[in-house]
XYZ file of C-alpha atoms in Angstrom:
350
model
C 149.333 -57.563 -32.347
C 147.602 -60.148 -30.414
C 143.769 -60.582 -31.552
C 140.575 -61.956 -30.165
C 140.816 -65.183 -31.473
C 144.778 -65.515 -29.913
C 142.974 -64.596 -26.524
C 140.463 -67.539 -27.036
C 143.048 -70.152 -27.750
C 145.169 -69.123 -24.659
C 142.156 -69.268 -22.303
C 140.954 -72.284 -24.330
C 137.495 -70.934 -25.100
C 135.424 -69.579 -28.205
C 135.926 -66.361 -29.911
C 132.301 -65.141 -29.158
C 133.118 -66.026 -25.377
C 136.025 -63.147 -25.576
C 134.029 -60.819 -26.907
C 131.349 -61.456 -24.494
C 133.548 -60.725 -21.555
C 135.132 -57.138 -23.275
C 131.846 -56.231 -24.132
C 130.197 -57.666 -20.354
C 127.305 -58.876 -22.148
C 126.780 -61.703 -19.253
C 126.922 -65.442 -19.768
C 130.222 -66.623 -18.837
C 131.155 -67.584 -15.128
C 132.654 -65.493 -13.326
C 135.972 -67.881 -13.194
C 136.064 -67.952 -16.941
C 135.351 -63.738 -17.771
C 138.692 -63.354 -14.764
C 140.772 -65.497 -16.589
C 140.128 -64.094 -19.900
C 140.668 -60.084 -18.205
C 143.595 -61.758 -17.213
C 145.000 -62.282 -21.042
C 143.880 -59.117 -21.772
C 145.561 -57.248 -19.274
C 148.751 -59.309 -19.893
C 148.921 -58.531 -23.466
C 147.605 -55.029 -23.067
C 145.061 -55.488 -25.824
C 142.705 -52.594 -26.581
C 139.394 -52.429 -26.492
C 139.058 -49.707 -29.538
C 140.483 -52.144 -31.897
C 138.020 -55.197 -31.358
C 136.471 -54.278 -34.793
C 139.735 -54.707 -36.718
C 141.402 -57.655 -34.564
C 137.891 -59.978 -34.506
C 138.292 -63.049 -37.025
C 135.408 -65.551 -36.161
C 135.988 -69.051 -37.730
C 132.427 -68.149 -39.762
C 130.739 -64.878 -40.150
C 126.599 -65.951 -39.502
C 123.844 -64.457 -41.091
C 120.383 -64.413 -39.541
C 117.114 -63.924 -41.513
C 114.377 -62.193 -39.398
C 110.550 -62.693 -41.065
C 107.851 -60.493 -39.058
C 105.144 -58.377 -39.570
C 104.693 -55.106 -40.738
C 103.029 -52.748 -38.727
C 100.531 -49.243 -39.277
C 99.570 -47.127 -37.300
C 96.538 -49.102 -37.094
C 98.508 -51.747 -35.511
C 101.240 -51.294 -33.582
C 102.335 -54.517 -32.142
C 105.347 -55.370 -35.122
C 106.889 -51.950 -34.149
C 108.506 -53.162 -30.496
C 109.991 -56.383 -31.781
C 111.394 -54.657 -35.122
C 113.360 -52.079 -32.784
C 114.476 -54.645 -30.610
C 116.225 -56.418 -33.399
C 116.944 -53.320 -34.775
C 119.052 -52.732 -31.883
C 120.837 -56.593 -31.303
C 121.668 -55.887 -34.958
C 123.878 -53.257 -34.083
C 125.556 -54.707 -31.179
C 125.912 -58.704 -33.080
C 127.890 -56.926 -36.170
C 130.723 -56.187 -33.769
C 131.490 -60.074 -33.715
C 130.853 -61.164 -37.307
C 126.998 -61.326 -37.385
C 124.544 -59.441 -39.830
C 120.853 -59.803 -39.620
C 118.395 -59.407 -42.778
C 115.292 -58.548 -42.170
C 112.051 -59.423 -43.744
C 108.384 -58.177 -43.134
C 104.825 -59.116 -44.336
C 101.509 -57.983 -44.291
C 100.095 -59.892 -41.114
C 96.541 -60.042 -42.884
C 97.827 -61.580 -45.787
C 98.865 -64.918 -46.217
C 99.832 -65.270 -49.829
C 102.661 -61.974 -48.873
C 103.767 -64.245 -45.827
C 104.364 -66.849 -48.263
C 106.391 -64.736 -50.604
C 108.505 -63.393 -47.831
C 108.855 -66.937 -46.893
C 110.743 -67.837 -50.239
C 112.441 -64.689 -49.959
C 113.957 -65.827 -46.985
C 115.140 -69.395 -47.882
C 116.581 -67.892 -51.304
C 119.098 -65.914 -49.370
C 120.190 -68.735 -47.308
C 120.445 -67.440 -43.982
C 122.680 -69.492 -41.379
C 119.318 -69.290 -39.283
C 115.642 -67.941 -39.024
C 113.680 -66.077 -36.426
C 110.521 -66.028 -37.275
C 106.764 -65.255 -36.104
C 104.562 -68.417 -37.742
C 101.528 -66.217 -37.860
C 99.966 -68.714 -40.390
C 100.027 -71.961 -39.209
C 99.617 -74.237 -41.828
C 101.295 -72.328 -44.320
C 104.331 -72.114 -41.879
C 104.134 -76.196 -41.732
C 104.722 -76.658 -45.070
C 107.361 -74.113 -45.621
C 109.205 -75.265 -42.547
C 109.745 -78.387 -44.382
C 112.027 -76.760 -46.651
C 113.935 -75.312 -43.884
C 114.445 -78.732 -42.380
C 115.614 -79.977 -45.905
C 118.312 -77.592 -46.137
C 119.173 -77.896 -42.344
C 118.811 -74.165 -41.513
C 117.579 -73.912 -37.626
C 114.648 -71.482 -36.896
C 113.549 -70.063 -33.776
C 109.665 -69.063 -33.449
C 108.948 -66.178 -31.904
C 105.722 -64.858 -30.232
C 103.722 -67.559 -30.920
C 104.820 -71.248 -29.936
C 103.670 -73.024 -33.220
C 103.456 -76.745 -32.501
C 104.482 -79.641 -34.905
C 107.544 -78.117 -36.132
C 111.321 -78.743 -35.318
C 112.166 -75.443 -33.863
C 115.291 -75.319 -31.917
C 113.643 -72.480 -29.671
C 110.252 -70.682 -28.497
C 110.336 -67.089 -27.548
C 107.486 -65.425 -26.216
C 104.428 -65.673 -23.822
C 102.609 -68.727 -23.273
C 99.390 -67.673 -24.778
C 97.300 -70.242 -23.339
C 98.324 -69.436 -19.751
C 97.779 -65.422 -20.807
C 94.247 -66.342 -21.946
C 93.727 -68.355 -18.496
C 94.979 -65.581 -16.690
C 92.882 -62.854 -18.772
C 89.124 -65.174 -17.793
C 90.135 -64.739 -13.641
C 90.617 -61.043 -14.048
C 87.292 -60.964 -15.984
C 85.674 -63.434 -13.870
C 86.811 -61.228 -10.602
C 85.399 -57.880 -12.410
C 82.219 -58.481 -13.687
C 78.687 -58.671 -12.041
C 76.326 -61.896 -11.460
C 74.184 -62.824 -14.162
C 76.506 -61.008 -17.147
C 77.405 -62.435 -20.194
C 80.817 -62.191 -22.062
C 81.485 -61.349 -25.618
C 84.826 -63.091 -27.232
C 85.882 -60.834 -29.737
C 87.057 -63.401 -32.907
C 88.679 -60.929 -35.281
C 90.395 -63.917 -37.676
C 88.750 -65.213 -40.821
C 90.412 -68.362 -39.919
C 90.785 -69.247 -36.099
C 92.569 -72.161 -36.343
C 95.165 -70.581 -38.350
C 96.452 -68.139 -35.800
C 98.077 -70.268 -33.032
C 98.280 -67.588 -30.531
C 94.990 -66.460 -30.650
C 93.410 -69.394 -30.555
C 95.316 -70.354 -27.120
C 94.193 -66.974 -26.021
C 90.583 -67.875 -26.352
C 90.510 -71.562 -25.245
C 92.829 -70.788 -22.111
C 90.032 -67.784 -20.976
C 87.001 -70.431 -21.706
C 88.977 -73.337 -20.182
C 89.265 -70.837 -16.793
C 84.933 -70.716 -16.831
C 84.922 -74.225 -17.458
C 87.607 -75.551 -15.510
C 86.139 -73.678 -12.492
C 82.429 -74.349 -12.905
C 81.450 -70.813 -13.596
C 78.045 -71.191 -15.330
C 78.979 -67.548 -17.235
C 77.696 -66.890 -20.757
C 80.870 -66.805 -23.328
C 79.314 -65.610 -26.926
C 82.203 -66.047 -29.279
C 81.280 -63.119 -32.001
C 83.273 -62.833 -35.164
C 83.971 -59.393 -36.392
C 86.853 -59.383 -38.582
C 86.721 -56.163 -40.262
C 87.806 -53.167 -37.425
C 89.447 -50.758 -40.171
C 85.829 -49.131 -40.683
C 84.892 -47.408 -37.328
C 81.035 -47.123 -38.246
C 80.741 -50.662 -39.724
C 82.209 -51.560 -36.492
C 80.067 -49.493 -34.187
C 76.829 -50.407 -36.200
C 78.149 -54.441 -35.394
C 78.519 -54.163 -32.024
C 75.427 -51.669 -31.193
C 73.413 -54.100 -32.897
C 75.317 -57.061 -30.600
C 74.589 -55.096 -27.617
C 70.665 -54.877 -28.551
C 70.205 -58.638 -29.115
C 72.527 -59.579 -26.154
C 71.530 -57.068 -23.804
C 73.322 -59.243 -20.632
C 76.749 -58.817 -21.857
C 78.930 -57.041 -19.355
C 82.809 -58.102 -20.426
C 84.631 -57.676 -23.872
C 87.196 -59.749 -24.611
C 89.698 -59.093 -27.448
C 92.290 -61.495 -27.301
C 94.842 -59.379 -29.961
C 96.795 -55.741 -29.549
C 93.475 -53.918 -31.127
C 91.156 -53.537 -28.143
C 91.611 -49.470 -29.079
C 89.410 -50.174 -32.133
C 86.383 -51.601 -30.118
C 87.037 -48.184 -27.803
C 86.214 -46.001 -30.452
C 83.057 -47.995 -31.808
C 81.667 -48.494 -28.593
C 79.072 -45.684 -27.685
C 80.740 -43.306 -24.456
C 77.532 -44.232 -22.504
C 77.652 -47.898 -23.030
C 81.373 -48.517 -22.970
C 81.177 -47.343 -19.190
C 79.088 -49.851 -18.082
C 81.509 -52.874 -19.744
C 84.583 -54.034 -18.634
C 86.829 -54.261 -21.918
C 90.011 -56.401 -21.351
C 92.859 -57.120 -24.308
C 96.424 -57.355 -25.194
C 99.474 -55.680 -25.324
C 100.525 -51.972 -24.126
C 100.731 -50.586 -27.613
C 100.267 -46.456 -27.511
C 96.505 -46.534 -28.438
C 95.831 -49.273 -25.945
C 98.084 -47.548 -23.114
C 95.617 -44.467 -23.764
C 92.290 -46.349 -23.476
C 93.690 -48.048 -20.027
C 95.074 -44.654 -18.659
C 90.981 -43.380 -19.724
C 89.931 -46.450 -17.943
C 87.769 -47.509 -21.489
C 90.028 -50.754 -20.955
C 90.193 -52.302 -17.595
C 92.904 -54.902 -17.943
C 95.712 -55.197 -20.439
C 97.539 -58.296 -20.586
C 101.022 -57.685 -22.010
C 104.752 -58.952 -22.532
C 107.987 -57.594 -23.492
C 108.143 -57.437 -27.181
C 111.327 -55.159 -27.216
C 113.077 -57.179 -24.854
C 111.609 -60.893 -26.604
C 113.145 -59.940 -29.992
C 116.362 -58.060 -29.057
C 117.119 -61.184 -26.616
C 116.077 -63.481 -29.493
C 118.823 -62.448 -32.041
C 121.592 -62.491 -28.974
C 120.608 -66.105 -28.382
C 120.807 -67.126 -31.818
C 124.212 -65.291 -32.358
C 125.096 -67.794 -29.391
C 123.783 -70.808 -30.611
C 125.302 -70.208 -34.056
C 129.073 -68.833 -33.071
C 129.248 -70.303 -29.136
C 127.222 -73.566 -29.876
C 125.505 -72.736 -26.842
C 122.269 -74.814 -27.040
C 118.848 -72.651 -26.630
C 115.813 -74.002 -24.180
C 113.193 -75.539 -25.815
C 111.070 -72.452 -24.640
C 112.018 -68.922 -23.411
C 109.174 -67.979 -21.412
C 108.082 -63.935 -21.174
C 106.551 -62.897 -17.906
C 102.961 -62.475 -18.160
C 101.994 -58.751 -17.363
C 99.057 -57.231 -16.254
C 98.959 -53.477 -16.927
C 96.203 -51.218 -15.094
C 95.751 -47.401 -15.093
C 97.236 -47.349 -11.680
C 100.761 -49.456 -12.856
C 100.930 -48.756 -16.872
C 103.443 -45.374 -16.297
C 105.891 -47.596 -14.259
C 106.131 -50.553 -16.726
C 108.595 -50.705 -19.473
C 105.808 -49.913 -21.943
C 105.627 -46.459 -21.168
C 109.730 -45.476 -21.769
């Protein structure tokens, strides 16, 4: 019985090419995916028995490293299904994905994870570099043992990569100080929202904050920014007793800027009264954020495609590993804005 890889050598392309084309995941030329039907349809092959007739040259493995998430925060959840689901559909042709998690607040568990990883030496890595100098260092080792990584989420420089995936957070944060700028009275002030220990440490955030004070400054906008550093939002009436107490001494301040997926938590500090005379704007259309923006508590959420970012993320590697299909440098997500008026029609809400 003729098999996958006796279909590739006739049409004089890859295995992972064939099953593209039987499976129409997209990719090959129209001219190429014809030709192969062609075989196919010469040699009647069937479709049911792709699972028994596939022989790649090399089965891959990918590692995965990501966050956890809680219902506290959300975010991890849309990425994890989203390889969840490319997991599935990349077994068919010889590729497994293992997946690894850490606490996002804790630095010594991404580390572990980290090790984890490298010990089970994956073919390649996707992973989110939430700790940035930590990440540096252990991407060394990667190098050393010439296992390629993809980054994904946040666009960690001074590494050797093969790939970005994600937003450009800078560009997000740029686009987040017009909206503000546009909704806010004369005279206000704006409170930045700084909810890492360590700034510096968390690429994306940091982009997030110096692209929406690089839109005041780069437009001569003589607008009060007051970066504020709250990192603890688990306790509700810590929170609430912070920010009443930031209102009081900065009794000008107007906007609220919270450039991660948790804007929900300043919601639920913020006093009913008070909160409707602020405009609140933050990230991601996570189900507690969706809710404040559909009670218009949150004016603007700026969000991505975390589903779609991750799922595409494992196809592309499967590529790169079995195809040798080279990956862009970056893979650019389209920057969203989500309002009360748009949020039910965006991909967020299915």
């Amino acid at each position: 019985m003729i098999t996958i890889n006796d279909i590739a050598k006739e049409a004089k392309v890859s295995a992972g090419t064939v099953d593209r084309v039987i499976h129409e995941r997209g990719g090959v030329s129209k001219k190429t995916a014809a030709k192969i039907k062609s075989i196919i349809a010469k040699h009647d092959f069937q479709i049911n028995a792709i699972a028994s007739s596939l022989a790649l040259n090399k089965r891959v493995q990918i590692a995965v490293l990501i966050p956890d998430y809680d219902a506290g925060n959300t975010f991890w959840k849309s990425p994890m299904l989203g390889i969840l689901k490319a997991k599935e559909e990349v077994k068919k042709i010889g590729a497994s994905v293992s997946y690894f998690s850490f606490n996002q607040f804790d630095e010594a568990s991404y580390v572990r994870q980290f090790k984890e990883v490298i010990a089970s030496k994956p073919d390649a890595l996707l992973l989110a570099p939430l700790f940035g100098s930590a990440t540096k260092g252990l991407a060394k080792e990667l190098d050393d043992k010439e296992i390629p990584y993809v980054f994904l989420n946040i666009n960690l420089e001074g590494c050797n990569n093969i790939s970005f995936i994600g937003q450009d957070a800078y560009m997000s944060g740029f686009l987040a100080g017009k909206l503000m700028q546009l909704s806010i009275k004369e005279k206000s002030a704006i409170a930045i929202m700084q909810t890492r220990a360590n700034l510096d440490n968390n690429h994306a955030i940091y982009k997030r904050i110096k692209g929406f004070e690089d839109y005041f400054s780069s437009n001569k906008l003589s607008v009060p920014l007051l970066n504020i550093n709250l990192v603890d939002l688990e306790n509700t009436e810590v929170l609430a007793e912070k920010l009443k107490t930031m209102f009081v001494e900065n009794p000008y301040i107007k906007g609220v800027y919270v450039p991660n997926s948790r804007v929900f938590r300043f919601v639920k500090a913020i006093n009913n009264t008070k909160i409707n005379d602020l405009v609140l704007l933050g990230f991601d259309g996570t189900e507690e954020n969706v809710k404040c923006l559909e009670n218009e508590k949150v004016a603007f959420l700026i969000s991505q495609q975390p589903f779609k970012e991750a799922y595409e993320a494992i196809k592309l590697m499967v590529d790169f590993l079995v195809d040798k299909k080279e990956l862009d440098e970056r893979i650019y997500s389209p920057i969203e804005i989500l309002t009360k008026e748009n949020v039910q029609f965006s991909k967020h809400s299915k």
